[in-house]
Amino acid sequence: VILLSGDGDFDLLLQKVRKDYAVHTEVYGVRPLTANALIYATDQFHEINDVKVNHYDLVVLNQVLEHVPDPVDFLESVFLQDL
């Protein structure tokens, strides 16, 4: 799971998928705007700053995002599969 957010509300989600599904998690965020709870809940935190963005991280992120399903299609498949 790769999360592009600093919202601490996602810490419970990361804890859940790490514990129940043994999923590796990574968070990309601006350090001063990223909740400590989120940083502690993830396997790997990637700091985004105005000075330098790691080119390798961006390439990997782009490759991952190419395989992310459309959120609406995904939610429909999960919640409407039994209808």
CSV table of C-alpha atoms in Angstrom, one decimal:
chain,number,residue,atom,x,y,z
A,1,VAL,CA,0.0,0.0,0.0
A,2,ILE,CA,1.3,3.4,-0.9
A,3,LEU,CA,-0.3,6.4,0.7
A,4,LEU,CA,0.1,10.0,-0.4
A,5,SER,CA,-1.2,11.8,2.6
A,6,GLY,CA,-0.2,13.3,5.9
A,7,ASP,CA,-3.6,12.7,7.5
A,8,GLY,CA,-3.2,10.9,10.8
A,9,ASP,CA,-6.6,9.3,10.4
A,10,PHE,CA,-5.0,6.8,8.0
A,11,ASP,CA,-2.8,5.3,10.7
A,12,LEU,CA,-5.5,2.8,11.7
A,13,LEU,CA,-5.9,1.7,8.1
A,14,LEU,CA,-2.1,1.1,7.8
A,15,GLN,CA,-2.0,-0.8,11.1
A,16,LYS,CA,-4.9,-3.0,10.0
A,17,VAL,CA,-3.5,-4.0,6.6
A,18,ARG,CA,0.0,-4.5,8.0
A,19,LYS,CA,-1.3,-6.7,10.8
A,20,ASP,CA,-4.1,-8.6,9.1
A,21,TYR,CA,-2.8,-8.9,5.6
A,22,ALA,CA,1.0,-8.6,6.1
A,23,VAL,CA,1.0,-5.8,3.5
A,24,HIS,CA,4.1,-3.5,3.2
A,25,THR,CA,3.1,0.1,3.6
A,26,GLU,CA,4.8,3.3,2.5
A,27,VAL,CA,3.8,6.9,3.1
A,28,TYR,CA,4.8,9.9,1.0
A,29,GLY,CA,4.3,13.2,2.8
A,30,VAL,CA,5.6,16.6,3.7
A,31,ARG,CA,7.2,16.1,7.1
A,32,PRO,CA,5.8,19.1,8.9
A,33,LEU,CA,2.3,18.3,7.6
A,34,THR,CA,2.4,14.6,8.2
A,35,ALA,CA,1.0,13.2,11.5
A,36,ASN,CA,3.5,11.4,13.7
A,37,ALA,CA,1.0,8.6,14.1
A,38,LEU,CA,1.0,8.0,10.4
A,39,ILE,CA,4.8,8.0,10.2
A,40,TYR,CA,5.0,5.4,13.1
A,41,ALA,CA,2.3,3.3,11.5
A,42,THR,CA,4.0,2.8,8.2
A,43,ASP,CA,6.8,0.5,7.2
A,44,GLN,CA,8.6,3.3,5.3
A,45,PHE,CA,8.1,7.1,5.3
A,46,HIS,CA,9.3,9.1,2.2
A,47,GLU,CA,9.7,12.8,2.9
A,48,ILE,CA,8.6,15.1,0.1
A,49,ASN,CA,10.2,18.5,0.2
A,50,ASP,CA,10.5,21.5,-2.1
A,51,VAL,CA,14.3,21.2,-2.5
A,52,LYS,CA,14.7,17.6,-3.7
A,53,VAL,CA,12.5,14.7,-4.7
A,54,ASN,CA,14.2,11.4,-5.2
A,55,HIS,CA,13.9,10.5,-8.9
A,56,TYR,CA,13.9,6.8,-8.1
A,57,ASP,CA,10.9,7.1,-5.7
A,58,LEU,CA,9.0,9.0,-8.4
A,59,VAL,CA,9.7,6.4,-11.0
A,60,VAL,CA,8.6,3.6,-8.7
A,61,LEU,CA,5.5,5.5,-7.6
A,62,ASN,CA,4.5,6.2,-11.2
A,63,GLN,CA,4.9,2.4,-12.0
A,64,VAL,CA,2.7,1.5,-9.1
A,65,LEU,CA,0.1,4.1,-9.9
A,66,GLU,CA,-0.2,2.6,-13.4
A,67,HIS,CA,-1.6,-0.5,-11.8
A,68,VAL,CA,-4.0,1.1,-9.3
A,69,PRO,CA,-7.6,0.3,-10.2
A,70,ASP,CA,-10.1,3.1,-10.7
A,71,PRO,CA,-11.4,3.9,-7.2
A,72,VAL,CA,-15.0,3.8,-8.3
A,73,ASP,CA,-14.7,0.5,-10.1
A,74,PHE,CA,-12.9,-1.0,-7.2
A,75,LEU,CA,-15.5,0.1,-4.6
A,76,GLU,CA,-18.3,-1.1,-6.9
A,77,SER,CA,-16.7,-4.5,-7.2
A,78,VAL,CA,-16.3,-4.8,-3.5
A,79,PHE,CA,-19.6,-3.5,-2.3
A,80,LEU,CA,-21.9,-4.4,-5.2
A,81,GLN,CA,-20.6,-7.9,-5.9
A,82,ASP,CA,-23.5,-9.6,-4.1
A,83,LEU,CA,-26.3,-7.5,-5.6
